[in-house]
Tab-separated table of C-alpha atoms and ligand atoms in Angstrom:
chain	number	residue	atom	x	y	z
T	473	MET	CA	-0.080	-0.059	0.136
T	474	GLU	CA	1.104	3.679	-0.787
T	475	ALA	CA	0.873	4.616	3.107
T	476	ALA	CA	3.047	1.689	4.338
T	477	ARG	CA	5.711	2.512	1.687
T	478	HIS	CA	5.518	6.527	2.704
T	479	THR	CA	6.408	5.734	6.244
T	480	THR	CA	9.227	3.220	5.885
T	481	ASP	CA	11.227	4.639	2.735
T	482	ILE	CA	14.175	6.209	3.091
T	483	VAL	CA	15.053	8.367	0.291
T	484	LEU	CA	18.224	9.905	-0.670
T	485	GLY	CA	17.916	13.296	-2.467
T	486	ILE	CA	20.407	15.069	-4.881
T	487	GLU	CA	20.737	18.660	-6.061
T	488	THR	CA	22.855	19.934	-8.892
T	489	SER	CA	20.581	22.456	-10.917
T	490	CYS	CA	22.619	25.438	-10.577
T	491	ASP	CA	25.657	26.363	-8.224
T	492	GLU	CA	24.984	24.338	-5.203
T	493	THR	CA	25.999	20.438	-5.158
T	494	ALA	CA	23.863	18.779	-2.327
T	495	VAL	CA	22.994	15.438	-1.113
T	496	ALA	CA	20.266	14.609	1.820
T	497	VAL	CA	18.759	11.958	3.476
T	498	TYR	CA	14.848	12.060	4.110
T	499	ASP	CA	13.352	8.894	6.214
T	500	GLY	CA	9.427	8.612	6.262
T	501	THR	CA	9.696	7.474	9.969
T	502	ARG	CA	11.882	9.846	11.490
T	503	GLY	CA	12.126	12.838	8.944
T	504	LEU	CA	15.158	14.716	7.629
T	505	ARG	CA	18.372	12.795	8.878
T	506	ALA	CA	21.030	14.407	7.053
T	507	HIS	CA	21.927	17.199	4.677
T	508	ALA	CA	25.438	18.305	3.020
T	509	LEU	CA	26.078	21.013	0.752
T	510	HIS	CA	28.836	22.573	-0.905
T	511	SER	CA	28.123	26.237	-2.379
T	512	GLN	CA	30.217	27.203	-5.645
T	513	ALA	CA	29.631	30.976	-4.810
T	514	ALA	CA	33.141	31.796	-4.388
T	515	MET	CA	34.507	30.127	-7.318
T	516	HIS	CA	31.764	32.201	-9.877
T	517	ALA	CA	32.384	35.584	-7.837
T	518	GLU	CA	35.554	36.421	-9.873
T	519	TYR	CA	32.851	36.132	-12.857
T	520	GLY	CA	29.973	38.109	-11.465
T	521	GLY	CA	27.701	35.270	-11.868
T	522	VAL	CA	27.427	31.293	-12.460
T	523	VAL	CA	29.686	29.925	-15.210
T	524	PRO	CA	27.254	26.944	-16.294
T	525	GLU	CA	30.412	24.955	-17.486
T	526	LEU	CA	32.638	25.483	-14.203
T	527	ALA	CA	29.504	24.694	-12.291
T	528	ALA	CA	28.961	21.362	-14.013
T	529	ARG	CA	32.478	20.244	-13.571
T	530	ASP	CA	32.876	21.357	-10.036
T	531	HIS	CA	29.656	19.264	-9.614
T	532	ILE	CA	31.372	16.323	-10.690
T	533	GLY	CA	33.995	16.484	-7.936
T	534	ARG	CA	31.837	17.350	-5.013
T	535	ILE	CA	28.947	14.858	-5.215
T	536	GLN	CA	30.729	11.672	-4.140
T	537	PRO	CA	32.235	13.340	-1.227
T	538	LEU	CA	29.073	14.887	0.044
T	539	LEU	CA	27.223	11.643	-0.908
T	540	THR	CA	29.578	9.657	2.162
T	541	ALA	CA	29.025	12.953	4.242
T	542	ALA	CA	25.584	12.742	4.138
T	543	LEU	CA	25.247	8.905	4.864
T	544	ASP	CA	28.228	9.246	7.689
T	545	GLU	CA	26.197	12.093	9.428
T	546	ALA	CA	22.839	10.079	9.159
T	547	GLY	CA	24.519	6.800	10.435
T	548	LEU	CA	23.448	4.891	7.534
T	549	GLY	CA	24.786	2.775	4.772
T	550	ILE	CA	24.148	3.237	1.293
T	551	GLU	CA	22.338	-0.181	1.668
T	552	ASP	CA	19.917	1.543	3.748
T	553	ILE	CA	18.649	3.850	1.068
T	554	THR	CA	15.534	2.639	-0.405
T	555	ALA	CA	14.962	5.103	-3.112
T	556	LEU	CA	16.720	7.969	-5.200
T	557	ALA	CA	15.538	11.592	-5.788
T	558	TYR	CA	17.217	14.005	-8.028
T	559	THR	CA	16.639	17.449	-9.359
T	560	ALA	CA	15.432	16.913	-12.731
T	561	GLY	CA	14.645	20.375	-14.036
T	562	PRO	CA	14.479	23.271	-14.255
T	563	GLY	CA	18.194	24.660	-14.199
T	564	LEU	CA	21.456	24.528	-16.161
T	565	ILE	CA	21.546	21.527	-18.255
T	566	GLY	CA	25.030	20.552	-17.609
T	567	ALA	CA	24.639	20.920	-14.185
T	568	LEU	CA	21.476	18.606	-14.241
T	569	LEU	CA	22.999	16.380	-15.999
T	570	VAL	CA	25.870	15.822	-13.131
T	571	GLY	CA	23.048	14.910	-10.604
T	572	ALA	CA	20.913	13.130	-12.778
T	573	SER	CA	23.724	10.559	-14.205
T	574	PHE	CA	25.062	10.198	-10.761
T	575	ALA	CA	21.752	8.984	-9.161
T	576	SER	CA	20.878	6.970	-12.497
T	577	GLY	CA	24.161	5.194	-11.968
T	578	LEU	CA	23.490	4.853	-8.363
T	579	ALA	CA	20.213	3.247	-8.800
T	580	ALA	CA	21.626	0.938	-11.441
T	581	ALA	CA	24.231	-0.395	-9.482
T	582	LEU	CA	21.706	-0.660	-6.320
T	583	ASP	CA	18.467	-1.633	-8.143
T	584	LEU	CA	17.001	1.036	-6.553
T	585	PRO	CA	13.662	3.238	-7.876
T	586	LEU	CA	14.595	6.695	-9.455
T	587	ILE	CA	12.287	9.837	-8.806
T	588	PRO	CA	12.912	12.880	-10.898
T	589	VAL	CA	12.162	15.942	-8.773
T	590	HIS	CA	10.890	19.340	-10.138
T	591	HIS	CA	13.336	21.988	-8.606
T	592	LEU	CA	10.594	24.144	-7.816
T	593	GLU	CA	8.358	21.792	-6.394
T	594	GLY	CA	11.254	21.032	-3.822
T	595	HIS	CA	11.358	24.761	-2.765
T	596	LEU	CA	7.398	24.587	-2.591
T	597	LEU	CA	7.261	21.846	-0.493
T	598	ALA	CA	10.402	22.958	1.762
T	599	PRO	CA	8.450	24.445	4.391
T	600	MET	CA	7.029	20.815	5.002
T	601	LEU	CA	10.304	20.029	6.690
T	602	GLU	CA	9.832	21.930	9.537
T	603	GLN	CA	7.753	21.000	12.475
T	604	ASP	CA	5.150	23.574	12.208
T	605	ARG	CA	4.284	22.835	8.850
T	606	PRO	CA	1.184	24.245	6.795
T	607	GLU	CA	-1.564	22.392	5.662
T	608	PHE	CA	-3.126	22.254	2.560
T	609	PRO	CA	-4.500	24.301	0.706
T	610	PHE	CA	-1.958	27.638	0.815
T	611	VAL	CA	-0.864	30.320	-1.261
T	612	ALA	CA	2.858	30.192	-1.885
T	613	LEU	CA	5.358	32.987	-2.887
T	614	LEU	CA	8.294	31.508	-4.679
T	615	VAL	CA	11.087	33.842	-4.972
T	616	SER	CA	14.551	32.777	-6.250
T	617	GLY	CA	17.357	33.709	-8.663
T	618	GLY	CA	15.403	32.137	-11.700
T	619	HIS	CA	11.688	32.440	-10.690
T	620	THR	CA	9.104	34.509	-8.998
T	621	LEU	CA	5.586	32.914	-8.841
T	622	LEU	CA	2.730	33.126	-6.850
T	623	VAL	CA	1.067	29.853	-6.647
T	624	GLU	CA	-2.184	28.415	-5.106
T	625	VAL	CA	-1.024	24.990	-3.667
T	626	ALA	CA	-4.044	22.430	-3.101
T	627	GLY	CA	-1.575	19.270	-2.837
T	628	VAL	CA	1.587	17.982	-3.854
T	629	GLY	CA	1.331	18.576	-7.463
T	630	ARG	CA	-1.759	20.240	-7.603
T	631	TYR	CA	-0.524	23.804	-8.387
T	632	LYS	CA	-2.141	26.602	-10.050
T	633	ILE	CA	-0.064	29.699	-11.011
T	634	LEU	CA	-1.691	32.943	-9.730
T	635	GLY	CA	1.016	35.267	-10.845
T	636	GLU	CA	4.769	35.645	-12.124
T	637	THR	CA	7.018	37.746	-13.356
T	638	LEU	CA	7.018	39.405	-16.749
T	639	ASP	CA	10.834	40.142	-16.726
T	640	ASP	CA	13.596	39.718	-14.101
T	641	ALA	CA	13.011	37.161	-11.095
T	642	ALA	CA	12.840	39.247	-7.832
T	643	GLY	CA	16.515	37.430	-6.929
T	644	GLU	CA	17.755	38.322	-10.332
T	645	ALA	CA	16.923	41.713	-9.835
T	646	PHE	CA	18.708	41.942	-6.192
T	647	ASP	CA	21.676	40.289	-8.169
T	648	LYS	CA	21.906	42.686	-10.677
T	649	THR	CA	21.171	45.706	-8.582
T	650	ALA	CA	23.957	44.567	-6.389
T	651	LYS	CA	26.479	44.610	-9.521
T	652	LEU	CA	25.623	47.967	-10.575
T	653	LEU	CA	26.404	49.004	-6.807
T	654	GLY	CA	29.659	47.426	-6.926
T	655	LEU	CA	28.782	44.176	-4.521
T	656	ALA	CA	30.204	40.756	-5.158
T	657	TYR	CA	28.235	37.968	-6.225
T	658	PRO	CA	25.890	36.875	-5.014
T	659	GLY	CA	24.691	40.198	-4.581
T	660	GLY	CA	21.114	39.504	-2.895
T	661	PRO	CA	22.321	38.991	0.786
T	662	GLU	CA	25.297	41.598	0.176
T	663	LEU	CA	22.658	44.022	-1.061
T	664	ALA	CA	20.569	43.598	2.249
T	665	LYS	CA	23.591	43.840	4.378
T	666	LEU	CA	24.401	47.271	2.687
T	667	ALA	CA	20.773	48.326	2.945
T	668	ARG	CA	20.901	48.050	6.912
T	669	GLN	CA	22.882	50.983	6.943
T	670	GLY	CA	20.924	52.944	4.403
T	671	HIS	CA	18.458	55.673	5.387
T	672	ASP	CA	14.827	55.597	4.621
T	673	GLY	CA	13.160	58.384	2.404
T	674	ARG	CA	16.094	59.941	0.532
T	675	PHE	CA	15.413	57.753	-2.695
T	676	ARG	CA	11.971	56.292	-3.546
T	677	PHE	CA	11.396	53.836	-6.358
T	678	LYS	CA	7.743	52.852	-7.593
T	679	ARG	CA	6.296	49.432	-6.523
T	680	PRO	CA	5.818	47.976	-10.263
T	681	MET	CA	2.290	46.914	-11.199
T	682	THR	CA	0.442	47.421	-7.751
T	683	ASP	CA	-1.477	50.226	-9.282
T	684	ARG	CA	-3.422	47.821	-11.406
T	685	PRO	CA	-5.330	44.620	-10.493
T	686	GLY	CA	-3.683	41.352	-11.255
T	687	LEU	CA	-0.735	39.085	-9.508
T	688	ASP	CA	2.226	39.286	-12.107
T	689	PHE	CA	5.323	41.214	-11.231
T	690	SER	CA	7.817	43.281	-13.097
T	691	PHE	CA	11.070	44.191	-11.292
T	692	SER	CA	13.529	45.099	-14.173
T	693	GLY	CA	12.149	48.776	-13.992
T	694	ILE	CA	13.338	49.067	-10.119
T	695	LYS	CA	16.879	48.058	-11.488
T	696	THR	CA	16.968	50.325	-14.098
T	697	ALA	CA	15.820	53.132	-11.751
T	698	VAL	CA	18.506	52.508	-9.166
T	699	ALA	CA	20.921	52.643	-12.444
T	700	THR	CA	19.805	55.516	-13.472
T	701	THR	CA	19.687	57.377	-10.068
T	702	LEU	CA	23.268	56.238	-9.160
T	703	PRO	CA	25.820	58.916	-9.425
T	704	ALA	CA	29.219	58.150	-10.926
T	705	GLY	CA	31.402	57.688	-8.013
T	706	ALA	CA	28.814	57.540	-5.391
T	707	ASP	CA	29.830	57.475	-1.497
T	708	GLU	CA	28.892	54.474	0.500
T	709	GLN	CA	26.201	56.217	2.256
T	710	THR	CA	24.402	56.930	-0.976
T	711	ARG	CA	24.841	53.438	-2.158
T	712	ALA	CA	23.329	52.439	1.149
T	713	ASP	CA	20.346	54.600	0.487
T	714	LEU	CA	19.917	53.243	-2.864
T	715	ALA	CA	20.184	49.873	-1.881
T	716	ARG	CA	17.530	50.464	0.864
T	717	ALA	CA	14.990	52.237	-1.520
T	718	PHE	CA	15.509	49.122	-3.496
T	719	GLU	CA	14.872	46.612	-1.091
T	720	GLU	CA	11.915	48.594	0.199
T	721	ALA	CA	10.403	48.356	-3.421
T	722	VAL	CA	10.815	45.063	-4.210
T	723	THR	CA	9.683	43.347	-0.676
T	724	GLU	CA	6.482	46.184	-0.469
T	725	THR	CA	5.656	45.141	-4.038
T	726	LEU	CA	5.783	41.367	-3.283
T	727	SER	CA	3.976	41.904	-0.183
T	728	ILE	CA	1.237	43.633	-1.861
T	729	LYS	CA	0.702	40.889	-4.232
T	730	CYS	CA	0.882	38.472	-1.338
T	731	ARG	CA	-1.807	40.221	0.207
T	732	ARG	CA	-4.266	40.324	-2.776
T	733	ALA	CA	-3.347	36.623	-3.549
T	734	LEU	CA	-4.857	35.880	-0.052
T	735	GLN	CA	-7.798	37.788	-0.575
T	736	GLN	CA	-8.460	36.358	-3.794
T	737	THR	CA	-8.271	32.882	-3.211
T	738	GLY	CA	-9.547	33.208	0.283
T	739	HIS	CA	-7.119	30.936	1.875
T	740	SER	CA	-5.583	32.089	4.879
T	741	ARG	CA	-1.703	30.384	4.683
T	742	LEU	CA	0.874	31.946	3.070
T	743	VAL	CA	4.197	29.856	2.591
T	744	VAL	CA	6.828	31.480	1.506
T	745	ALA	CA	10.068	29.892	-0.336
T	746	GLY	CA	13.083	30.220	-2.244
T	747	GLY	CA	16.489	32.124	-1.919
T	748	VAL	CA	14.788	35.445	-1.406
T	749	GLY	CA	12.569	33.998	1.423
T	750	ALA	CA	15.857	34.524	3.524
T	751	ASN	CA	15.558	38.342	3.020
T	752	ARG	CA	14.683	39.725	6.562
T	753	ARG	CA	13.116	42.687	5.335
T	754	LEU	CA	10.600	40.588	3.348
T	755	ARG	CA	9.965	38.284	6.504
T	756	GLU	CA	9.182	41.424	8.461
T	757	ARG	CA	7.022	42.899	6.356
T	758	LEU	CA	4.856	39.578	5.699
T	759	ALA	CA	4.695	38.866	9.216
T	760	VAL	CA	3.080	42.424	9.968
T	761	GLU	CA	0.676	41.802	6.810
T	762	THR	CA	-0.202	38.297	8.176
T	763	ARG	CA	-0.614	39.127	11.812
T	764	ALA	CA	-2.936	41.846	10.946
T	765	ASN	CA	-5.038	39.589	8.808
T	766	ASN	CA	-5.111	36.640	11.084
T	767	TRP	CA	-3.567	34.710	8.494
T	768	GLN	CA	-0.595	32.154	8.903
T	769	LEU	CA	2.987	32.639	7.596
T	770	TYR	CA	5.379	29.669	6.997
T	771	PHE	CA	8.929	29.791	5.915
T	772	PRO	CA	11.563	26.911	5.588
T	773	GLN	CA	14.841	27.592	7.740
T	774	THR	CA	16.767	30.078	5.957
T	775	GLN	CA	19.356	27.171	4.951
T	776	PHE	CA	16.439	25.440	3.143
T	777	CYS	CA	15.394	28.656	1.367
T	778	THR	CA	18.207	28.562	-1.024
T	779	ASP	CA	19.072	25.535	-2.924
T	780	ASN	CA	19.583	22.407	-0.991
T	781	ALA	CA	18.808	18.581	-1.372
T	782	ALA	CA	17.214	18.405	1.894
T	783	MET	CA	13.782	19.851	-0.167
T	784	ILE	CA	14.694	17.530	-2.980
T	785	ALA	CA	14.877	14.283	-0.476
T	786	TYR	CA	11.173	15.223	0.803
T	787	ALA	CA	9.699	16.221	-2.794
T	788	GLY	CA	11.055	12.613	-3.795
T	789	TRP	CA	9.760	11.015	-0.862
T	790	ALA	CA	6.023	12.788	-1.221
T	791	ARG	CA	6.146	11.832	-5.017
T	792	LEU	CA	6.973	7.900	-4.553
T	793	ALA	CA	4.048	7.068	-6.469
T	794	ASP	CA	6.199	8.317	-9.395
T	795	ALA	CA	9.219	6.236	-8.766
T	796	GLN	CA	10.582	4.768	-11.967
T	797	PRO	CA	12.495	1.610	-12.389
T	798	ALA	CA	16.496	1.642	-11.970
T	799	ALA	CA	17.185	1.604	-15.722
T	800	SER	CA	14.800	4.426	-16.699
T	801	PRO	CA	15.946	6.991	-18.967
T	802	ILE	CA	18.141	9.974	-17.379
T	803	LEU	CA	15.808	13.152	-17.338
T	804	ALA	CA	17.105	16.632	-17.562
T	805	ARG	CA	15.127	19.295	-18.478
T	806	ALA	CA	16.647	23.119	-18.366
T	807	ARG	CA	13.044	24.240	-18.750
T	808	TRP	CA	10.130	22.579	-17.262
T	809	PRO	CA	6.788	24.617	-16.408
T	810	LEU	CA	5.344	23.934	-12.876
T	811	SER	CA	2.097	23.753	-14.787
T	812	GLU	CA	3.065	20.592	-16.216
T	813	LEU	CA	3.016	18.597	-12.816
T	814	ALA	CA	0.166	16.310	-12.008
T	815	ALA	CA	-0.532	15.035	-8.283
T	816	PRO	CA	1.635	11.783	-7.691
T	817	GLY	CA	0.526	8.753	-9.541
T	818	GLN	CA	-1.399	10.743	-11.981
T	819	ALA	CA	1.204	11.597	-14.581
T	820	ALA	CA	-0.057	12.179	-17.981
Z	687	KG4	O1	16.596	29.619	-4.367
Z	687	KG4	P1	17.911	29.911	-4.676
Z	687	KG4	O2	19.144	29.450	-4.074
Z	687	KG4	O3	18.490	29.685	-6.225
Z	687	KG4	C1	17.602	29.640	-7.366
Z	687	KG4	O4	16.992	28.647	-7.584
Z	687	KG4	O5	17.592	30.580	-8.092
Z	687	KG4	O6	18.013	31.433	-4.942
Z	687	KG4	C2	19.104	32.122	-5.123
Z	687	KG4	C3	18.567	33.983	-4.894
Z	687	KG4	C4	19.637	34.656	-5.555
Z	687	KG4	O7	19.365	35.692	-6.499
Z	687	KG4	C5	20.375	35.450	-4.367
Z	687	KG4	O8	20.523	36.724	-4.533
Z	687	KG4	C6	18.759	35.487	-3.625
Z	687	KG4	O9	18.243	34.208	-3.675
Z	687	KG4	N1	18.716	35.638	-2.083
Z	687	KG4	C7	18.744	36.514	-1.351
Z	687	KG4	C8	18.942	36.837	0.056
Z	687	KG4	N2	19.544	35.572	0.065
Z	687	KG4	C9	19.559	35.005	-1.170
Z	687	KG4	N3	18.008	37.950	-1.981
Z	687	KG4	C10	17.780	39.072	-1.013
Z	687	KG4	N4	18.200	39.081	0.089
Z	687	KG4	C11	18.676	38.149	0.662
Z	687	KG4	N5	18.824	37.649	2.203
Z	688	ZN	ZN1	16.227	27.270	-6.166
């Protein structure tokens, strides 16, 4: 039976979609047993962004030691694993192929079922790793370097896109604006740090697309506004004031759209996932908004907001019904719309 299988399975999750190599173990009985991660951020910093070929090559050297570290942390041997989950997309194709082929090789050697996981489903389900986890249905704000989506989540694989960005993702806007301000890659957390030294009110940028109905976003205009406002040779305080105005504009825009999405759907639970979910100002704003309306707010731990394998192992466990035989073809998709997913066991 499906339920019995769920409780006893121990799923190894592998994440290599971008510049983090990660391996984790999720146990249906005991929850998350281990997670190991290596970030390539320092390696890509000198280029000001992720270099896809370097990312793929680095994953190759990191993945086996991370597997050993995760199993050691869990106190398990590879023979204790009962299924393998890997991020099959969306992401950088060369990077994805490393995790996908590693997982396929292991599955073939150990004769274990394989579960290809959608990276964004991993982010959406990351709050399920917490003790205080949301019940379905909820509205999820998914804000990462590659995506900005508002999603109505009725259950695993039952997703309705309510709104999305028409241009830059929120994290991408943070990263590009950080670069304009002379900050190191990855710029989002650096910009947030600089914004803390900024004064309120010296600059103010529009909250794009909040003056009309709808739940779509546009962030490239705020980035352009910073570029045109930034004086040549700006001093540290001016850069901090601009960082602050940028962060205020992005986080208030996100907060306004979350309120609208909850009002529109009638749901009372808001889940925030993805790298920008680590942003402190965004968390403060959403906490105020949800408290005022008697809604409940759920975040993954900061370490599970950004890319990690714990969320992939969990999503794999939630999708055991979709497990494929060990000898299945390797699946890796650079593009993979979330709307193509179906509930577990109901793939088209
Ligand atoms: O989810 P994630 O690790 O990778 C993707 O799947 O894209 O998100 C990374 C993004 C980057 O754009 C990074 O700058 C942003 O999340 N980010 C932040 C913060 N921490 C990470 N942006 C704003 N404030 C932060 N504290
Ligand atoms: Zn991600």
